[in-house]
PDB file of C-alpha atoms in Angstrom:
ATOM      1  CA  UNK A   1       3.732  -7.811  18.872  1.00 64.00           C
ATOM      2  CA  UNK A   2       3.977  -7.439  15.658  1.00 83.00           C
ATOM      3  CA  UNK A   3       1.539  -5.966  12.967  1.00 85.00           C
ATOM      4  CA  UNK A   4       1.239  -9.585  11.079  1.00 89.00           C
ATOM      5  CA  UNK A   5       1.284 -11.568  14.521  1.00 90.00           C
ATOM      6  CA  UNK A   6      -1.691  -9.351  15.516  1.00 89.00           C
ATOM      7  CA  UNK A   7      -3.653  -9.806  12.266  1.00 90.00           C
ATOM      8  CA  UNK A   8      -3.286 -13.586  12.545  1.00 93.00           C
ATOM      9  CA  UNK A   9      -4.490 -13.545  15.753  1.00 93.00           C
ATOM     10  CA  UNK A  10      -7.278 -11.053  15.083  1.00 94.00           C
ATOM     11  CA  UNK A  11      -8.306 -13.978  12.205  1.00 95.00           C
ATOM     12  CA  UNK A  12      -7.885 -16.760  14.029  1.00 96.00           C
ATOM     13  CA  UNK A  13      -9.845 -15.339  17.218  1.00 97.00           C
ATOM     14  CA  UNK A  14     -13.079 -13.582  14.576  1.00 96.00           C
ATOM     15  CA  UNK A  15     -12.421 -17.315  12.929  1.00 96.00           C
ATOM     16  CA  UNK A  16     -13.578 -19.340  16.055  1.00 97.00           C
ATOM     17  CA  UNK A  17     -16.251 -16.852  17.664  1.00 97.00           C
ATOM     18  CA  UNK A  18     -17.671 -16.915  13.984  1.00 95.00           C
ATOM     19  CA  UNK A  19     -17.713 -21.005  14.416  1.00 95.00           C
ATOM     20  CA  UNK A  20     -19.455 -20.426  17.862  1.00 97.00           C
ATOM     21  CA  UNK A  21     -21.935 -18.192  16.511  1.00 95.00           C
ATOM     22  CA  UNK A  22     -22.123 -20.313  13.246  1.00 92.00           C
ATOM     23  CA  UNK A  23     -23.511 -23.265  15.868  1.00 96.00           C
ATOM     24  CA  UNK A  24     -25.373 -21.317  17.747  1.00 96.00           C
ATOM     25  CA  UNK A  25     -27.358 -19.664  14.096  1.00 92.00           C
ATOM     26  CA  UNK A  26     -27.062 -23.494  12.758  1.00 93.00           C
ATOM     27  CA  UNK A  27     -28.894 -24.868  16.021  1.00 96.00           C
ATOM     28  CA  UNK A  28     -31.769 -21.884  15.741  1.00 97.00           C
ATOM     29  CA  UNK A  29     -32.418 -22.462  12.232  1.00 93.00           C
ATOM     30  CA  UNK A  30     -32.563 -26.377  12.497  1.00 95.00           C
ATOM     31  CA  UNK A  31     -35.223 -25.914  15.648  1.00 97.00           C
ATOM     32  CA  UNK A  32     -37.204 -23.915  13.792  1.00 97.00           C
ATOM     33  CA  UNK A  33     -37.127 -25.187  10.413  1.00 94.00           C
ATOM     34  CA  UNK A  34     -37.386 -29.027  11.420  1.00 95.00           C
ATOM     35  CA  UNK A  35     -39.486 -28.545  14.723  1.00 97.00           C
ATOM     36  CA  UNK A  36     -41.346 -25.370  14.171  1.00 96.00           C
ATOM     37  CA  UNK A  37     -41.628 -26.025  10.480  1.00 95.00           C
ATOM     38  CA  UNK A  38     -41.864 -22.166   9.917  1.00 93.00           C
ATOM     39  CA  UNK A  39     -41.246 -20.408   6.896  1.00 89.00           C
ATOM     40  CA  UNK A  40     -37.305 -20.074   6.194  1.00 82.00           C
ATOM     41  CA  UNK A  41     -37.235 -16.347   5.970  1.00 82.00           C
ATOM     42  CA  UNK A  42     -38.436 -16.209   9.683  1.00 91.00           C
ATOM     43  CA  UNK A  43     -36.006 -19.577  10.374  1.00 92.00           C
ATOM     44  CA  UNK A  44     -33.029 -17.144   9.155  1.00 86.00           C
ATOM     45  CA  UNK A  45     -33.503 -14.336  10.494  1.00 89.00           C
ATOM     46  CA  UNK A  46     -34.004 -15.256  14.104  1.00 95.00           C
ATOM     47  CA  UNK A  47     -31.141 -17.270  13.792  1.00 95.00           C
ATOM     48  CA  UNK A  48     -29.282 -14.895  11.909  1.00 89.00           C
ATOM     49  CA  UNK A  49     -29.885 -12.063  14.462  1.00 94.00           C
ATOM     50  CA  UNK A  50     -29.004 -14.499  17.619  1.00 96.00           C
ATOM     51  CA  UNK A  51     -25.892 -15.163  16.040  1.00 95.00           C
ATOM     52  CA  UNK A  52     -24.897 -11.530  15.529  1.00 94.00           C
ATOM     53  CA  UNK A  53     -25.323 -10.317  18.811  1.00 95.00           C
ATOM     54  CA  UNK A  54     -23.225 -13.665  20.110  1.00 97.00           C
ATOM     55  CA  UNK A  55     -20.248 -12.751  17.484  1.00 96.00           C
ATOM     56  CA  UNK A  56     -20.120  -8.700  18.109  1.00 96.00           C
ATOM     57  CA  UNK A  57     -20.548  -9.131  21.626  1.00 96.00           C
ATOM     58  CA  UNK A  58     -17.033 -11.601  21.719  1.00 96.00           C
ATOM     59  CA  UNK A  59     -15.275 -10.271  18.991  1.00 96.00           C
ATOM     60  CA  UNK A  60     -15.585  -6.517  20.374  1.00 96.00           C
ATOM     61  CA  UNK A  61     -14.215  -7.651  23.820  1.00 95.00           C
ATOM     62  CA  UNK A  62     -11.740 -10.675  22.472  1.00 95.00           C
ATOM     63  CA  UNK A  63     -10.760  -9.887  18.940  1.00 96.00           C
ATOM     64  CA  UNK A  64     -10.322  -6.605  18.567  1.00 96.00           C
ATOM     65  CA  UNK A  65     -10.477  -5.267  22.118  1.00 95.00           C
ATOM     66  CA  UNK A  66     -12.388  -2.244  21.692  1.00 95.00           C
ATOM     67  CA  UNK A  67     -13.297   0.326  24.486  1.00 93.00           C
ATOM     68  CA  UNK A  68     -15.604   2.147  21.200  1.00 89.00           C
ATOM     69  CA  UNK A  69     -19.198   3.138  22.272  1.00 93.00           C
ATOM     70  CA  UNK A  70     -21.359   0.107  22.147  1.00 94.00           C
ATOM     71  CA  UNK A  71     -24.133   1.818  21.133  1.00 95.00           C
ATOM     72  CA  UNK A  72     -22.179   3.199  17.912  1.00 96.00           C
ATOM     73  CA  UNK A  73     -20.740   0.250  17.350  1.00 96.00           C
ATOM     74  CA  UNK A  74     -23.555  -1.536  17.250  1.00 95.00           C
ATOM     75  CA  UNK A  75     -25.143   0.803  14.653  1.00 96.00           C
ATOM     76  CA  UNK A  76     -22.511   0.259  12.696  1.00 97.00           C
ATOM     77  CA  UNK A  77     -22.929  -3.511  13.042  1.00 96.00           C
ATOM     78  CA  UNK A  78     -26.676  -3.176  12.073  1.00 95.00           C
ATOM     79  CA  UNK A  79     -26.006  -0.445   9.256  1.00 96.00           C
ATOM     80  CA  UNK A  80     -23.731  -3.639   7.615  1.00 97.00           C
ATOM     81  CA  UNK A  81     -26.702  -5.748   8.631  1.00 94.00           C
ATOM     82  CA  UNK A  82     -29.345  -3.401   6.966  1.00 95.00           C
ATOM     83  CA  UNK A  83     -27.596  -4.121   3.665  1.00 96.00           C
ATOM     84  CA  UNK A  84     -26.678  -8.043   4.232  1.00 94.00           C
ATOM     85  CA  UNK A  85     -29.998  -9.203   5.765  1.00 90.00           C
ATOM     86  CA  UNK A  86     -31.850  -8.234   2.714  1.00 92.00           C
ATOM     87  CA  UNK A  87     -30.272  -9.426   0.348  1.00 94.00           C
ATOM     88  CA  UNK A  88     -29.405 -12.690   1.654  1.00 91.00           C
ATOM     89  CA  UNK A  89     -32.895 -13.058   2.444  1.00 87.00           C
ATOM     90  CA  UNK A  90     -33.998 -12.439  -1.272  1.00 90.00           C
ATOM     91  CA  UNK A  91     -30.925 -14.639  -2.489  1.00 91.00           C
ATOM     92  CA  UNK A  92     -32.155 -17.372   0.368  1.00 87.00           C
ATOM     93  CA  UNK A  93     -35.848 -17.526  -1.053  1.00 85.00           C
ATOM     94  CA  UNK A  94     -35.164 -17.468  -4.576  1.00 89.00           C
ATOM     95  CA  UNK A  95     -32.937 -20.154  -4.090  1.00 91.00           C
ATOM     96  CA  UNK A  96     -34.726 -22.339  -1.435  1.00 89.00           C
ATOM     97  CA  UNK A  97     -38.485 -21.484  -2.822  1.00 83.00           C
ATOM     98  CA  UNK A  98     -40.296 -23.502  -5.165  1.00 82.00           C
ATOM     99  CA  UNK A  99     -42.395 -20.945  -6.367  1.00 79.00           C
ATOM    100  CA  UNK A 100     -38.805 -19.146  -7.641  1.00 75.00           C
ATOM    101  CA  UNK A 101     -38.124 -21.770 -10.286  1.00 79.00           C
ATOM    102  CA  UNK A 102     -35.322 -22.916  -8.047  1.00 78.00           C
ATOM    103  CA  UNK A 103     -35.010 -25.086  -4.814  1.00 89.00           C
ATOM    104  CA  UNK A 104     -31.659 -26.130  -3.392  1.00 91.00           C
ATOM    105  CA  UNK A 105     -31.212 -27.125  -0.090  1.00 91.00           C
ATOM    106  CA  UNK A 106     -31.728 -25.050   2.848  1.00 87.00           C
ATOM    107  CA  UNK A 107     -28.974 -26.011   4.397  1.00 88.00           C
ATOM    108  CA  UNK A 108     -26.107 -25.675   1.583  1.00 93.00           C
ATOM    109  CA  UNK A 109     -27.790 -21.997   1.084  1.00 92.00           C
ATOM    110  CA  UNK A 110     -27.301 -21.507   4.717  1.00 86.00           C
ATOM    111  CA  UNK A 111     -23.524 -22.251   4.764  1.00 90.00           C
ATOM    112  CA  UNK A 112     -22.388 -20.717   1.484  1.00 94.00           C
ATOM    113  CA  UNK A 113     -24.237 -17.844   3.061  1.00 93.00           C
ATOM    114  CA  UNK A 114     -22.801 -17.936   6.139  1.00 89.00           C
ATOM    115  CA  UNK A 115     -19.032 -18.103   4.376  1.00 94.00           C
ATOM    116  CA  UNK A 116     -20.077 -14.783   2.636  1.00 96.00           C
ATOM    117  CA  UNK A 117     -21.303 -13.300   5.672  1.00 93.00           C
ATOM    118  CA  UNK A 118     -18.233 -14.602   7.508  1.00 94.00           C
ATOM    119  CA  UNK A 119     -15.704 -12.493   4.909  1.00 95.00           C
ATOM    120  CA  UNK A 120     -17.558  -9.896   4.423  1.00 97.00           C
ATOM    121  CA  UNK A 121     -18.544  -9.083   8.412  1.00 95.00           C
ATOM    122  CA  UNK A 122     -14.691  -9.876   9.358  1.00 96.00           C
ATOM    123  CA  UNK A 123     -13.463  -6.969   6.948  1.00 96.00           C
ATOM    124  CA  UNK A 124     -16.665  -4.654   7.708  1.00 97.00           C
ATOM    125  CA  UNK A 125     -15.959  -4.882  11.623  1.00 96.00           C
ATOM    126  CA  UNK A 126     -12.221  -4.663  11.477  1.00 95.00           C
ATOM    127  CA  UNK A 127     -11.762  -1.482   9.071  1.00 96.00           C
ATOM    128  CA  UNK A 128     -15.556   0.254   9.877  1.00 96.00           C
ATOM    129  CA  UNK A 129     -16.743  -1.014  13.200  1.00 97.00           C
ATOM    130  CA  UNK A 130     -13.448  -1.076  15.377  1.00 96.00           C
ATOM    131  CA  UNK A 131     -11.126   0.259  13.143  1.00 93.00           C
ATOM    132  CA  UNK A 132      -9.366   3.128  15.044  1.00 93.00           C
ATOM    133  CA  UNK A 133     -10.606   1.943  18.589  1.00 95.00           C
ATOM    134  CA  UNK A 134      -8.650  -2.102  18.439  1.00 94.00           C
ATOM    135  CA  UNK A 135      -6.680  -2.557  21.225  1.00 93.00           C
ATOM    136  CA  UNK A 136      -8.029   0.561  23.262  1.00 94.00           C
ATOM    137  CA  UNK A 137     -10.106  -1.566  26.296  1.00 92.00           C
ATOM    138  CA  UNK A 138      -8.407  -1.304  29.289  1.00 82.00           C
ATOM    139  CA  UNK A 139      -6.536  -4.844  30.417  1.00 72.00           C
TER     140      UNK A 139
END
C-alpha cells in the first residue's frame, strides 16, 4: 500500500474512533453536567479522561497498529495530556464561568475544544506516540 493510501486510512480510522470517543466524552459530560449538576471542570475532566483511554486504546491496536510498550505509550499519551488538560481547563472556565467576565455555552466550548484536541492528539500520537512502532503488531 502506498504511503498516501496508508495516511488516508490512518485519518479516516483516528477520524471515527475520535467520533466514538467524542460520544462517549459528550454522553459523560451531559450526565454529569445536566443530572449531576457538578461543577464543569469536574464534568470535563471525567469525561475527558474516559474518552482518552477509549481513543488510545483503538487507535493503538486499529490505526496505527502498534506492538510499542503500552506502558510508554501511554506516558507519552498523558505527557500530551499533562499539557492539554490544563489549559483547556483554564480556557473552559474562563469561557464558561460567570465570575470570568465571560459565559458561552458549555457545550460550543466543549466541541471547539474537542476539534483542537482532535488535531492536535492525531499529529501528537502519529509522529510522538507511535511514530517508529506503526504497523509493527503482529497480524
Amino acid at each position: 500500500m502506498n504511503d498516501t493510501k496508508k495516511s488516508f486510512g490512518q485519518v479516516l480510522k483516528f477520524t471515527l474512533f475520535s467520533i466514538s470517543a467524542g460520544i462517549i466524552q459528550i454522553g459523560t459530560f451531559t450526565l454529569m453536567n445536566e443530572v449531576l449538576h457538578w461543577n464543569y471542570w469536574v464534568c470535563y475532566l471525567t469525561a475527558l479522561t474516559l474518552s482518552v483511554l477509549w481513543n488510545f486504546t483503538l487507535n493503538r491496536k486499529f490505526t496505527f497498529k502498534s506492538a510499542a510498550n503500552v506502558p510508554i505509550a501511554m506516558a507519552k499519551v498523558a505527557g500530551f495530556y499533562l499539557v492539554f488538560t490544563p489549559l483547556s481547563t483554564w480556557w473552559t472556565a474562563a469561557l464558561t464561568e460567570p465570575a470570568y467576565g465571560v459565559c458561552w455555552n458549555e457545550y460550543l466550548v466543549l466541541v471547539g475544544t474537542m476539534l483542537i484536541n482532535f488535531a492536535t492528539e492525531y499529529l501528537y500520537d502519529r509522529f510522538v506516540v507511535f511514530g517508529k512502532s506503526i504497523d509493527t503488531a503482529k497480524k
